[in-house]
Coordinates of C-alpha atoms and ligand atoms in Angstrom, one line a residue:
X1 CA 9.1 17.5 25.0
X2 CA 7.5 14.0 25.4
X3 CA 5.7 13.7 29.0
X4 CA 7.2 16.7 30.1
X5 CA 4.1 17.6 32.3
X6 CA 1.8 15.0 34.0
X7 CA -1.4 15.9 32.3
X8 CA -0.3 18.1 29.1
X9 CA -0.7 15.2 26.4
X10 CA 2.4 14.6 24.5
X11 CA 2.0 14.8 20.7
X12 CA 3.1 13.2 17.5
X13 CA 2.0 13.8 14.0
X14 CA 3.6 12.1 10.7
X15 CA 2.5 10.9 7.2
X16 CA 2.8 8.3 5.4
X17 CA 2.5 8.0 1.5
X18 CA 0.7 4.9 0.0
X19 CA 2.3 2.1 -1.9
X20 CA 1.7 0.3 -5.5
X21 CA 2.9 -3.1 -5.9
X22 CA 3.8 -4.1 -9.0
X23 CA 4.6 -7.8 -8.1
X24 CA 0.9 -8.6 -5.9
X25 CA 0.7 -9.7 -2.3
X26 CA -2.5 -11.9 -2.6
X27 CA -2.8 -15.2 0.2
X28 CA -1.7 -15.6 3.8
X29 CA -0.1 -18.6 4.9
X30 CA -0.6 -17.3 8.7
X31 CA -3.6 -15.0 9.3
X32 CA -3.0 -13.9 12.7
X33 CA 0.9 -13.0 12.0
X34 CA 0.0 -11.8 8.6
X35 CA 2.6 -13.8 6.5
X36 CA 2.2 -14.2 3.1
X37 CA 2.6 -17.2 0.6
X38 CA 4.6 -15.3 -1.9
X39 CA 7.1 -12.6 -1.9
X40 CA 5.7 -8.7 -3.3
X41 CA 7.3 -5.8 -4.6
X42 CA 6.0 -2.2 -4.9
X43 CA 6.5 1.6 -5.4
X44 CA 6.3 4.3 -2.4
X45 CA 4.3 6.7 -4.2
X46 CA 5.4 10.7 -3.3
X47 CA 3.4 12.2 -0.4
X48 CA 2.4 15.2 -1.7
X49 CA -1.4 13.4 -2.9
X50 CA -1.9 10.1 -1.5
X51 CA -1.0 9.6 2.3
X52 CA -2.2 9.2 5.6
X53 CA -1.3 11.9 8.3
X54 CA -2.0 10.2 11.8
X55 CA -1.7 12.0 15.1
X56 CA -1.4 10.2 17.9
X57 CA -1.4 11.6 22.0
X58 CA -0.8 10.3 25.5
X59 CA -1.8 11.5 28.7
X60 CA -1.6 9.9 32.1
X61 CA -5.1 11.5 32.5
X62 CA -6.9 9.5 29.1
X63 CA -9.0 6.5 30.3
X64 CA -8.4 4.2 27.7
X65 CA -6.8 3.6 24.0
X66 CA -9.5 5.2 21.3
X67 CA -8.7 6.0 17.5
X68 CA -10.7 8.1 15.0
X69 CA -10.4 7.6 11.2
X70 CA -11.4 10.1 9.4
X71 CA -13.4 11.9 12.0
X72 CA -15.2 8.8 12.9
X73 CA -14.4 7.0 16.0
X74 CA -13.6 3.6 15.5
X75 CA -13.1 0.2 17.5
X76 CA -9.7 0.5 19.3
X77 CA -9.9 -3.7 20.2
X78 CA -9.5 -4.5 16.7
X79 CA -7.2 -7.2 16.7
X80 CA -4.5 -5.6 13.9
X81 CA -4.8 -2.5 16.3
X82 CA -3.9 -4.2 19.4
X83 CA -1.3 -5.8 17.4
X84 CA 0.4 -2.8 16.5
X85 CA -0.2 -1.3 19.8
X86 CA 1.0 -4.4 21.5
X87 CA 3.9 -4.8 20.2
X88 CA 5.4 -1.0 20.0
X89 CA 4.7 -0.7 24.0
X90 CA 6.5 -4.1 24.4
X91 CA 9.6 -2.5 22.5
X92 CA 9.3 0.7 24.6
X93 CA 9.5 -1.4 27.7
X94 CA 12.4 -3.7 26.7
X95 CA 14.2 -0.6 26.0
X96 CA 13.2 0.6 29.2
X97 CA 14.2 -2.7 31.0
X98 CA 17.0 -2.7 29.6
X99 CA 17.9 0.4 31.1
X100 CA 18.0 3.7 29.2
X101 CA 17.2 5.9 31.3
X102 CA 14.9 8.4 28.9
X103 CA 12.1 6.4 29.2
X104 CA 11.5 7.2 32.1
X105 CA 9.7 10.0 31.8
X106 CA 8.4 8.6 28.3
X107 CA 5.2 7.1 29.7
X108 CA 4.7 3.6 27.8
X109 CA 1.9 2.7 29.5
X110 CA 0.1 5.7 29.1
X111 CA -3.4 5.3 27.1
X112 CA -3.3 6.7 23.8
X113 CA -5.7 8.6 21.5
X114 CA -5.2 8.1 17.7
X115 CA -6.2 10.6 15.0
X116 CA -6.0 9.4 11.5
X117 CA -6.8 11.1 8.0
X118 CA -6.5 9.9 4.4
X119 CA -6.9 12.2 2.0
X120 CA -7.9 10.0 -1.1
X121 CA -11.1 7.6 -1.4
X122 CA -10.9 4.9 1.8
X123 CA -10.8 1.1 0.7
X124 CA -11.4 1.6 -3.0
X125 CA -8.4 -0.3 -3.7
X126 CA -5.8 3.2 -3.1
X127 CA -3.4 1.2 -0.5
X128 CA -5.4 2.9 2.3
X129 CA -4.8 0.2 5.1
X130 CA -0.9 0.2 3.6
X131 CA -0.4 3.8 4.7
X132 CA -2.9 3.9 7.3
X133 CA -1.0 1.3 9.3
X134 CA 2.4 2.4 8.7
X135 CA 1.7 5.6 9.8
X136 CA 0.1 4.4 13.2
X137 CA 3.5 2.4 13.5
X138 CA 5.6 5.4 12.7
X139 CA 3.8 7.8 14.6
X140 CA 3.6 5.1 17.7
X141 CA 7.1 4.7 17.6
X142 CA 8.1 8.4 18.0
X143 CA 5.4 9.1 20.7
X144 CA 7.4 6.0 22.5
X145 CA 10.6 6.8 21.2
X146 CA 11.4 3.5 19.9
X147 CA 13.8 2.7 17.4
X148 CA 14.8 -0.2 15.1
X149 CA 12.7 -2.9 11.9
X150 CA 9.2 -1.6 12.5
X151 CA 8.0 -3.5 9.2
X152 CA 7.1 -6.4 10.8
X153 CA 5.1 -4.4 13.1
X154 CA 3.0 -2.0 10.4
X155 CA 2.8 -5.9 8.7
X156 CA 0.6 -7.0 11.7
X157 CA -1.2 -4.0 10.7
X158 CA -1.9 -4.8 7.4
X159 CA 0.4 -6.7 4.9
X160 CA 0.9 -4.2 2.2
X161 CA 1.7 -1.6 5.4
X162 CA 5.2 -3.0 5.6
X163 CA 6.1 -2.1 2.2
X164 CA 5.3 2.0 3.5
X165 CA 7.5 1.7 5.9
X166 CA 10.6 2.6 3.3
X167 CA 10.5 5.0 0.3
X168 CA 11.1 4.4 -3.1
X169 CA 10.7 0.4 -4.6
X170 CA 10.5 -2.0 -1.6
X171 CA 9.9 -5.5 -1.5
X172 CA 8.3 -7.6 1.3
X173 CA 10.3 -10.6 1.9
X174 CA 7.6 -13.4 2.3
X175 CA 10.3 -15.3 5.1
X176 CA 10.1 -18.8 6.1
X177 CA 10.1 -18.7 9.9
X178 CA 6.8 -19.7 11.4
X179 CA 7.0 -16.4 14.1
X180 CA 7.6 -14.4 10.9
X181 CA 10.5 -12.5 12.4
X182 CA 12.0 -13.0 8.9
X183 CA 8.8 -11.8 7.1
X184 CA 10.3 -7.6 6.6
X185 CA 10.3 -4.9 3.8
X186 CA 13.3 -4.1 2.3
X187 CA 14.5 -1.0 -0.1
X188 CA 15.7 -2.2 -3.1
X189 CA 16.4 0.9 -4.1
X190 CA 15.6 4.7 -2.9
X191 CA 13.3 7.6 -4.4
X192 CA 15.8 9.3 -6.1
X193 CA 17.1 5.8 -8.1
X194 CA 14.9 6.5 -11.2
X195 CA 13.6 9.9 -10.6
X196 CA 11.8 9.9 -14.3
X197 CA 9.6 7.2 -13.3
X198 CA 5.6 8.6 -13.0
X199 CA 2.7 7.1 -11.5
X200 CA -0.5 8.4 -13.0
X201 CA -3.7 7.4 -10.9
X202 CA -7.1 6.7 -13.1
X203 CA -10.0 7.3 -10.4
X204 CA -12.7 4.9 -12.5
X205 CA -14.9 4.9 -9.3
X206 CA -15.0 7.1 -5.9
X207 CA -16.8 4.8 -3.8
X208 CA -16.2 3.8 -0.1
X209 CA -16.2 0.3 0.3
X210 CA -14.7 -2.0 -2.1
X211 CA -17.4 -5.0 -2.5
X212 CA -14.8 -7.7 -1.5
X213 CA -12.3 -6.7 1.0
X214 CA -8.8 -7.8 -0.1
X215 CA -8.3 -9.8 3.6
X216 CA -11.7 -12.1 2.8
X217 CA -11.2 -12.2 -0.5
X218 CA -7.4 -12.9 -0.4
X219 CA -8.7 -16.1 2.4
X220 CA -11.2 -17.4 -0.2
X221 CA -8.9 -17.3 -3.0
X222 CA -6.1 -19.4 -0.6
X223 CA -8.6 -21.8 -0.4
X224 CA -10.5 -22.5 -3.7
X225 CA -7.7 -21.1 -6.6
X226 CA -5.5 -23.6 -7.5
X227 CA -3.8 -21.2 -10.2
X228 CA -3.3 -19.0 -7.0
X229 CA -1.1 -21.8 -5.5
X230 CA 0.7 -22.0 -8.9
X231 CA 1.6 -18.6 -9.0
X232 CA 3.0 -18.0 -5.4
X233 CA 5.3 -21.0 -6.1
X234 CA 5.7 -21.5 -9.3
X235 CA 5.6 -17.9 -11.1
X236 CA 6.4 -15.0 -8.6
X237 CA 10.0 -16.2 -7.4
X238 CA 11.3 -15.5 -11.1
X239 CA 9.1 -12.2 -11.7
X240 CA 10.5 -11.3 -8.1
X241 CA 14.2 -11.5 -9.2
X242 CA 13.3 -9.9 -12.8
X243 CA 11.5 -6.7 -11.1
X244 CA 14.8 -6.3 -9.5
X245 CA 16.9 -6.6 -12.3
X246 CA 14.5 -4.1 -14.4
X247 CA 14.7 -1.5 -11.3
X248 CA 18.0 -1.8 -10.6
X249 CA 18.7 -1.3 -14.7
X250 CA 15.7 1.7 -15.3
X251 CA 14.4 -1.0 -18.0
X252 CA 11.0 0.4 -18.1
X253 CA 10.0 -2.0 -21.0
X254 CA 10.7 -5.0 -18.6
X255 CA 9.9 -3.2 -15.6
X256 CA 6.5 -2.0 -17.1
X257 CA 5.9 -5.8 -18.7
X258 CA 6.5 -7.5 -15.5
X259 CA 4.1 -5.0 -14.0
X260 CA 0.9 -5.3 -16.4
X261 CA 1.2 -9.1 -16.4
X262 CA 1.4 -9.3 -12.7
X263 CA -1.6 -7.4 -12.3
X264 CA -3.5 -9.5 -15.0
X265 CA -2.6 -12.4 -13.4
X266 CA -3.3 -11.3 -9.7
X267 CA -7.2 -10.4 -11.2
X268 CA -6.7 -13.8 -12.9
X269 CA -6.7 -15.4 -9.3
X270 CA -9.6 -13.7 -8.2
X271 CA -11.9 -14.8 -11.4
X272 CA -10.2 -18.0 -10.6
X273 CA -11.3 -18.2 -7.2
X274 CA -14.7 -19.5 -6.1
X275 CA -17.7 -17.9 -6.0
X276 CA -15.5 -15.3 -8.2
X277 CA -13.9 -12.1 -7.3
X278 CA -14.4 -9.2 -9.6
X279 CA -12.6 -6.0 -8.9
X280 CA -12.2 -4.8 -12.6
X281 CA -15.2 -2.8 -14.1
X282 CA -16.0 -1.8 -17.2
X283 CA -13.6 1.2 -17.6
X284 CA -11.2 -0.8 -16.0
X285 CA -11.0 -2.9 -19.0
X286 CA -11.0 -0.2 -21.3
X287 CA -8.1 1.5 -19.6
X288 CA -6.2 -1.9 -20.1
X289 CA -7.0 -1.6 -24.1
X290 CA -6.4 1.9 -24.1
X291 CA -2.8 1.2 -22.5
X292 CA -2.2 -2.0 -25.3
X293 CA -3.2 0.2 -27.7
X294 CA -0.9 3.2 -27.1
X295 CA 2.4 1.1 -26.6
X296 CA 1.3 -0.7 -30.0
X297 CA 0.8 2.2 -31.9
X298 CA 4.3 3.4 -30.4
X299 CA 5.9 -0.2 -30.9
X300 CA 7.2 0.6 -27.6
X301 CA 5.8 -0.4 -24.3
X302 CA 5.9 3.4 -23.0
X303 CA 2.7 3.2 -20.4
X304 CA 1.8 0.4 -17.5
X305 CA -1.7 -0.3 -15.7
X306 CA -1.8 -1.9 -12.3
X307 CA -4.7 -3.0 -10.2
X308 CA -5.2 -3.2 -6.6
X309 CA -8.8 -4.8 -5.2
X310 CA -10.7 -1.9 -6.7
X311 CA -11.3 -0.7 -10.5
X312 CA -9.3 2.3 -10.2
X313 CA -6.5 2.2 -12.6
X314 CA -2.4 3.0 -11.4
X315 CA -0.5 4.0 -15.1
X316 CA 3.3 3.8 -14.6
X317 CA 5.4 5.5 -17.4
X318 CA 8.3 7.3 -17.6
X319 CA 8.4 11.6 -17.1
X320 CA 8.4 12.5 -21.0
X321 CA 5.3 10.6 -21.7
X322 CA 2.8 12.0 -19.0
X323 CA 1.7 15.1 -21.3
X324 CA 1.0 12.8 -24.6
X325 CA -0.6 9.9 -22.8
X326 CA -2.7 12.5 -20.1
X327 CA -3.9 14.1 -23.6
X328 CA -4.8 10.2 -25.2
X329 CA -6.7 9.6 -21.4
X330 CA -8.7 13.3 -21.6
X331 CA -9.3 12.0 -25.4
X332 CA -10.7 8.5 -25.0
X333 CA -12.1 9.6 -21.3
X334 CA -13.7 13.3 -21.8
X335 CA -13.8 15.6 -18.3
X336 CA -17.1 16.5 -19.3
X337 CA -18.5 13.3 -19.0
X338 CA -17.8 13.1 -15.2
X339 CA -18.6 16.3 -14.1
X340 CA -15.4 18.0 -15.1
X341 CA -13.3 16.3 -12.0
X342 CA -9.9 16.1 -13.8
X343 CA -7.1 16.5 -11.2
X344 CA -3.3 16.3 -12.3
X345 CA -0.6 17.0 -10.8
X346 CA 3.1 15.7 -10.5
X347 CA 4.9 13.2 -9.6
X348 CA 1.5 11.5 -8.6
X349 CA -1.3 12.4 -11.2
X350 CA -5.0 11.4 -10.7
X351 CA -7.2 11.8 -13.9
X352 CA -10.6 10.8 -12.7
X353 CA -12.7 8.7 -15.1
X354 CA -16.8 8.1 -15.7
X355 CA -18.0 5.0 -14.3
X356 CA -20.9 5.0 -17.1
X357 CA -18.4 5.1 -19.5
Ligands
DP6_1 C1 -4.1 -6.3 -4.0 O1 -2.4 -5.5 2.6 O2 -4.8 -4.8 2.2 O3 -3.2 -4.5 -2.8 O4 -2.9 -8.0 4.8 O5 -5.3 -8.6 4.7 O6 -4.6 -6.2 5.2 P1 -4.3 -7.5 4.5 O7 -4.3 -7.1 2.9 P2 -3.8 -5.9 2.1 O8 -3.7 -6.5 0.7 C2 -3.2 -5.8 -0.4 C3 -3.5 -6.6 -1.6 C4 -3.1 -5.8 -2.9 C5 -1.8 -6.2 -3.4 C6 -0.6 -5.6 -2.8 O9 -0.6 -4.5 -2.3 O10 0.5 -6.2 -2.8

């Protein structure tokens, strides 16, 4: 029971899966509130392989708010943190000002510690922050006990975090209120909607840090991409309302279409932006032929790629295709060449790929 004893901490733990977007989120128009400059639209993945679990305490007796990610403690006074702390405890004590008598015993103002694991590669363009910070805001909102739109919380968190705060395809409204209280995720439709649908992760590259981190490289591309400008008002407000459509009809041709052009487009921001952002290897482009090549020889569009700010590769496609296109990756891709690490497994699959390759 939450704060049943003075000094036994009370405990929380929940996870929270990672999201894809298949129409980007790339540009603030307000930094601090995290508000973008054009509408975005992604998958919740499953969380059975990608997700964050986060366990978060509070005791009368801790000292102060601390967080660990990953076993490593890290610096609670970040700004997005105190955000997300901020503004849960100021829900917790409305509620408690406005009189429910629960919270009394719920200790708001109780320091917390924060306990947070990811179990895929940290920053290297896998959504971390986007599941990372929805599951602080989750888990903070149970240790509380608050209820109620926590999207525009987890978005002070990150941007992409508000999008994990619902399952299935969700898009982030971008609003048009300077406060950004109209700046929320929204389902447009739940998990089980198009339960064929298959996400396929292509690890080209394990590493830690992604060179450009999307927040700096999203402010420089703002501020030197004119084709950026063009595509937040010009081009995403129709691909917004077609990605609807071709969810709410299972079109996978237009759904998967949309998807591969968004992406190209997103990375044709970041070449477009000055000095250049590259987050596309190599193997990243050969992935991109590989999946051109295998719809042509089809003369169907039966397999999607999407990219985040990293090279790794996302592969949407429908259930009945994962075997033969799996098969065409091992082919093109051998395990052998990268030290045998082939994982698979459904409905999220990750086929890791050479870098040298
Ligand atoms: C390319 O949400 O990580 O993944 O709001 O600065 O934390 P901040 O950025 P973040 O950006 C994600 C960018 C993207 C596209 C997307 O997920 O829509």
């Amino acid at each position: 029971m939450p704060g049943d004893s003075m000094d036994k901490p009370n405990t929380v733990t929940c996870t929270a899966p990672v999201n894809i977007a298949v129409i980007k989120y790339w540009g603030k128009r307000n930094e601090e509130l995290i508000l973008p400059i054009n509408s975005s639209l992604s998958v919740t993945l499953h969380q059975d392989q990608l997700k964050t679990t986060t366990t978060v305490a509070t005791s009368r007796s801790f000292q102060e708010d601390r967080i660990w990610l990953n076993g490593k403690e890290e610096d609670i006074t970040h700004p997005r943190l105190q955000s997300c702390l901020r503004e849960i405890r100021r829900l917790a004590r409305k509620r408690r000002n406005d009189g429910d008598p629960a919270l009394d015993s719920m200790g708001f103002s109780h320091k917390v510690h924060i306990c947070s694991i990811n179990d895929f590669p940290t920053a290297a363009g896998l959504a971390s922050s986007a599941a990372g910070f929805a599951c602080l805001v989750y888990t903070l909102s149970r240790v509380f006990d608050v209820e109620g739109e926590l999207s525009g919380i987890a978005r002070q968190g990150s941007g992409s975090a508000c999008r994990s705060m619902y399952g299935g395809f969700v898009q982030w409204i971008m609003g048009q209120k300077d406060d950004g209280k109209d700046s929320l995720a929204q389902q447009v439709a739940p998990e089980t909607h198009w339960p064929e649908l298959r996400v396929l992760v292509l690890v080209v590259s394990f590493a830690e840090r992604k060179p450009v981190g999307s927040t700096s490289g999203m402010q420089t591309s703002v501020q030197t991409s004119r084709l950026l400008k063009h595509r937040a008002e010009s081009v995403v407000p129709g691909r917004m309302v077609k990605m609807i459509e071709a969810v709410q009809r299972k079109d996978f041709t237009a759904f998967a279409e949309l998807t591969m052009k968004d992406s190209n487009q997103f990375h044709a921001t970041c070449l477009d932006t000055y000095p250049p952002i590259f987050y596309l290897s190599s193997v990243s482009q050969q992935v991109i032929n590989l999946v051109h090549r295998y719809n042509r020889h089809y003369g169907e569009t039966r397999v999607a790629y999407t990219f985040d700010a990293g090279p790794n590769a996302v592969i949407y496609m429908l259930q009945q295709h994962v075997p033969e296109f799996v098969q065409a990756v091992q082919h093109f891709f051998p395990p052998e060449s990268n030290g045998g690490q082939f994982v698979k497994g459904l409905p999220v699959n990750h086929v890791a790929l050479s870098e040298e390759l």
